[in-house]
Short mmCIF file of C-alpha atoms in Angstrom, two decimals:
data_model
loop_
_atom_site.label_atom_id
_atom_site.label_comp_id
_atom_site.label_asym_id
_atom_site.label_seq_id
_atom_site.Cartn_x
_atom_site.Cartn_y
_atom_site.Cartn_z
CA UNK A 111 -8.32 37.57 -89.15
CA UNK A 112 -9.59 35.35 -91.91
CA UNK A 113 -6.52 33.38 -92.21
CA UNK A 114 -6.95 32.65 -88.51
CA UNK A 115 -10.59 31.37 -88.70
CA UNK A 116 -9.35 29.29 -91.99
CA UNK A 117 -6.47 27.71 -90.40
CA UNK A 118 -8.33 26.70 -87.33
CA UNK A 119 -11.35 25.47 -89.49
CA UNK A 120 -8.28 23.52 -90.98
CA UNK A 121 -7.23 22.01 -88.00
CA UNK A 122 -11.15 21.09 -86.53
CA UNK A 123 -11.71 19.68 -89.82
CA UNK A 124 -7.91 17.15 -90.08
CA UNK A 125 -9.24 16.65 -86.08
CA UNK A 126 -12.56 15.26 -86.99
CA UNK A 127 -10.94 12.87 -90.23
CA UNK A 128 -8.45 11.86 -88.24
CA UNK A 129 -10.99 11.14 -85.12
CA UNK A 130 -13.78 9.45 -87.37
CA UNK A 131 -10.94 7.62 -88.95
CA UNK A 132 -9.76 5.91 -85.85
CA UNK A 133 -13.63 5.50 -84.34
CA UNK A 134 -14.10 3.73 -87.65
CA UNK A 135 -11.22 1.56 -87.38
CA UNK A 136 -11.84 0.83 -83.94
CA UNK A 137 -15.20 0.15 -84.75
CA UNK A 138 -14.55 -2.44 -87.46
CA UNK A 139 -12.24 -4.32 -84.81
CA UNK A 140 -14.37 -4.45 -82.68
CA UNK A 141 -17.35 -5.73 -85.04
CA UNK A 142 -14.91 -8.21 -86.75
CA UNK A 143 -13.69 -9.70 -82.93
CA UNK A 144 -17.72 -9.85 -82.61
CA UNK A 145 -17.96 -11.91 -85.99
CA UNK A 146 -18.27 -15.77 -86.13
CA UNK A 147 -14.91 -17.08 -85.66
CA UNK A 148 -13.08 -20.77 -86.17
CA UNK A 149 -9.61 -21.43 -84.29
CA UNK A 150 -7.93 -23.93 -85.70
CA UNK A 151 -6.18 -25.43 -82.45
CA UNK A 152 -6.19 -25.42 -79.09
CA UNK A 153 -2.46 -25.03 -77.41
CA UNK A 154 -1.51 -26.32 -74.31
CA UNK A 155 2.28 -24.68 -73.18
CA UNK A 156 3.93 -24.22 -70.02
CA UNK A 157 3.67 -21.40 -67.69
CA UNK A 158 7.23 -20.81 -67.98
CA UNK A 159 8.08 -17.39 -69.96
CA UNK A 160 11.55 -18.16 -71.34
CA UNK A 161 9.78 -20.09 -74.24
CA UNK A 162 6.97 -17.62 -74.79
CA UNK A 163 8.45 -16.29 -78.19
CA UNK A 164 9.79 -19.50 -79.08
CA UNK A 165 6.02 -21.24 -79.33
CA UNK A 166 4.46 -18.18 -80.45
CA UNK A 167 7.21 -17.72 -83.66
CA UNK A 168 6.96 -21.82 -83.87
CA UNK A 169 3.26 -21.60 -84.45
CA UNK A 170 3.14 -18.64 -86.55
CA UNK A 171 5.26 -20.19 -88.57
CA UNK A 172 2.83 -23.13 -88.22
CA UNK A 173 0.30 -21.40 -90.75
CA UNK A 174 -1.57 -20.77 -87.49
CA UNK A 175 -1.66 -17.22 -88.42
CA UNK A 176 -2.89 -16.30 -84.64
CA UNK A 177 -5.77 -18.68 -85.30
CA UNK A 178 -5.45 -20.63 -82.25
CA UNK A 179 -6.93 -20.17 -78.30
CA UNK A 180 -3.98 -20.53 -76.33
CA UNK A 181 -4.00 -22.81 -72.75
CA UNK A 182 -1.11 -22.25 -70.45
CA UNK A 183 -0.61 -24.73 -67.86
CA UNK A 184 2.30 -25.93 -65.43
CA UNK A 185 4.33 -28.71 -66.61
CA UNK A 186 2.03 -29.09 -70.11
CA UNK A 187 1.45 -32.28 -70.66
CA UNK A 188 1.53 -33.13 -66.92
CA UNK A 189 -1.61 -31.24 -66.00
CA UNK A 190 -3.26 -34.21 -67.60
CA UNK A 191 -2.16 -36.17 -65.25
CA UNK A 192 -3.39 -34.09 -62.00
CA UNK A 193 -0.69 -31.61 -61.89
CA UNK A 194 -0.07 -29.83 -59.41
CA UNK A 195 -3.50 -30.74 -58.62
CA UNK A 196 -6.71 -32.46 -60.00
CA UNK A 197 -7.87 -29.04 -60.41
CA UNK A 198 -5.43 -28.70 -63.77
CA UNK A 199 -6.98 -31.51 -65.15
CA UNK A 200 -10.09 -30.49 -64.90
CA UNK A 201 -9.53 -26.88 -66.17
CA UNK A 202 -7.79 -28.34 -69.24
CA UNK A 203 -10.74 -30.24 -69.94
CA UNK A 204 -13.43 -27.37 -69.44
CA UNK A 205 -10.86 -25.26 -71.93
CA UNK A 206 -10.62 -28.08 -74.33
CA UNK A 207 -14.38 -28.61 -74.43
CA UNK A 208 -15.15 -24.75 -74.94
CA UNK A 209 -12.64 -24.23 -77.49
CA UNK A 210 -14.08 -27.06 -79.52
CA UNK A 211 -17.56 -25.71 -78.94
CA UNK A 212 -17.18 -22.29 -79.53
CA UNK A 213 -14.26 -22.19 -82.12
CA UNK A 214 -14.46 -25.61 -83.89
CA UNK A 215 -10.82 -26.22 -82.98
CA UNK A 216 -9.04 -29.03 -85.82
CA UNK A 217 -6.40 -30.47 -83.34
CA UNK A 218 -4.96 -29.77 -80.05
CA UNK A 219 -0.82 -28.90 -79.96
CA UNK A 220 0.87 -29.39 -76.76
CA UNK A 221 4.22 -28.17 -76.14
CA UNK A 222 6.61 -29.46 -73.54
CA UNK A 223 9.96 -27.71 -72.88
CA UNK A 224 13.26 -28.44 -71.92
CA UNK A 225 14.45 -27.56 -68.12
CA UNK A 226 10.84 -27.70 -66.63
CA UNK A 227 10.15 -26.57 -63.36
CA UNK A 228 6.94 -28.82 -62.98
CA UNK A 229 8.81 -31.99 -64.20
CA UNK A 230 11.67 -31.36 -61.90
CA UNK A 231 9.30 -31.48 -59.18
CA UNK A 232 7.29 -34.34 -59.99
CA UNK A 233 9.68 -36.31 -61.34
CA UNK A 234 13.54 -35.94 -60.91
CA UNK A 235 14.81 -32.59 -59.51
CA UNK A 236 17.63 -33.60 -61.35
CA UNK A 237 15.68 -34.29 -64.81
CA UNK A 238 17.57 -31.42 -66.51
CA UNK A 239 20.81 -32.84 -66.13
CA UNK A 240 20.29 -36.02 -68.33
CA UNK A 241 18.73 -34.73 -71.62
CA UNK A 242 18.44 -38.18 -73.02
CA UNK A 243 15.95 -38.98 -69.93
CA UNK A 244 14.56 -35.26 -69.95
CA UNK A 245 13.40 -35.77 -73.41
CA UNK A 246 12.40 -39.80 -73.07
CA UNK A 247 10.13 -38.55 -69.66
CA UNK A 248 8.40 -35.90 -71.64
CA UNK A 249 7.82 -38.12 -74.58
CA UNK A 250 5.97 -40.62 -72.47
CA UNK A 251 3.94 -38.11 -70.57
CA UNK A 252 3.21 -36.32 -74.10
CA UNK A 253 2.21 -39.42 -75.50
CA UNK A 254 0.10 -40.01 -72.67
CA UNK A 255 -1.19 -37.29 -73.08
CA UNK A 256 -2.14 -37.93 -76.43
CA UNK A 257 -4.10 -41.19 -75.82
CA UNK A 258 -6.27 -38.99 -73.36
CA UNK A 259 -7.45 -36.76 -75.43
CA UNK A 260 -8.45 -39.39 -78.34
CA UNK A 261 -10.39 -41.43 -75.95
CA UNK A 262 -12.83 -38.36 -75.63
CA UNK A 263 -11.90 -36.58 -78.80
CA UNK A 264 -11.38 -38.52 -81.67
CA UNK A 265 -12.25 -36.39 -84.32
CA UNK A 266 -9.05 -33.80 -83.57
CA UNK A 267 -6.18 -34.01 -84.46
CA UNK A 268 -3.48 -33.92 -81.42
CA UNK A 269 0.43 -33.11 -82.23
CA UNK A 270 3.19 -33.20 -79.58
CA UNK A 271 6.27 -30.86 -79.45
CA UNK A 272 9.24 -30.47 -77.39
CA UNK A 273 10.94 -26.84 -76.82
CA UNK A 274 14.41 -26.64 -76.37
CA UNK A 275 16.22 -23.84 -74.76
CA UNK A 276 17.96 -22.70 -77.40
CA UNK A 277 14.22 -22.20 -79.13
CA UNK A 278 14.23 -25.55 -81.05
CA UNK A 279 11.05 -27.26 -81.57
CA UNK A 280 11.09 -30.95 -82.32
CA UNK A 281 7.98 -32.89 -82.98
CA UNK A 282 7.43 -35.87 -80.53
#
């Protein structure tokens, strides 16, 4: 009968350490998500999900280290140009402005991708096809883009990439 009692004492007391161990850890996420907190960029992708991993391994590798508030918006660059709607533009800019007000963003990254939906259907269903135009279209609406965001926000930084489907990222 003692061995009993022992062995469940045993298992109420590994129950409790293990269950104060987790509230604690739990706890210290929690408090450290609470803690002041800088990102240093604000991202701007595509709502498409094929390139998901892509930008997410591209800006770990980055030294971003998960240090960034991520925006995701049709057609990227385009919903600085009213895309699908003014709406777009104006939701970039609210982001934009809170980011940089509540986590002291450095730059702003945008990331365009190859085979876009959004572009197809503002610009040339046929965009795709022609990857010399594809990429020449998105560099001027990147670039635009760009220019934009200067005018209000000169102090950040602003860098412009282009996703390929085979998970390439080339800087525009």
């Amino acid at each position: 009968m003692t061995n009993i009692c022992t062995c469940k004492r045993r298992d109420f007391t590994k129950l409790l350490l293990t269950g104060s161990l987790g509230f604690s850890f739990w706890l210290s996420s929690t408090l450290s998500a609470k803690a002041d907190h800088k990102a240093k960029a604000l991202v701007l992708s595509c709502i498409d999900f094929r390139f998901i991993d892509f930008e997410q391994n591209f800006l770990i590798n980055s030294n971003l280290e998960h240090e960034f508030d991520w925006l995701s918006l049709a057609g990227a660059s385009l919903a600085l140009n009213d895309f699908p709607s003014h709406a777009d533009t104006e939701v970039f800019w609210e982001q934009l402005a809170l980011s940089n007000q509540l986590h002291h963003i450095e730059k702003v990254i945008i990331l365009d991708h190859q085979d876009c939906g959004a572009y197809a259907s503002k610009i040339d269903a046929k965009l795709s096809e022609n990857p010399e135009k594809e990429l020449q279209t998105h560099r001027q609406y990147l670039s635009q883009a760009k220019s934009i965001i200067k005018e209000k926000y000169s102090n950040l930084e602003v860098e412009l990439y282009f996703v390929h489907l085979d998970g390439k990222v080339e800087e525009i």
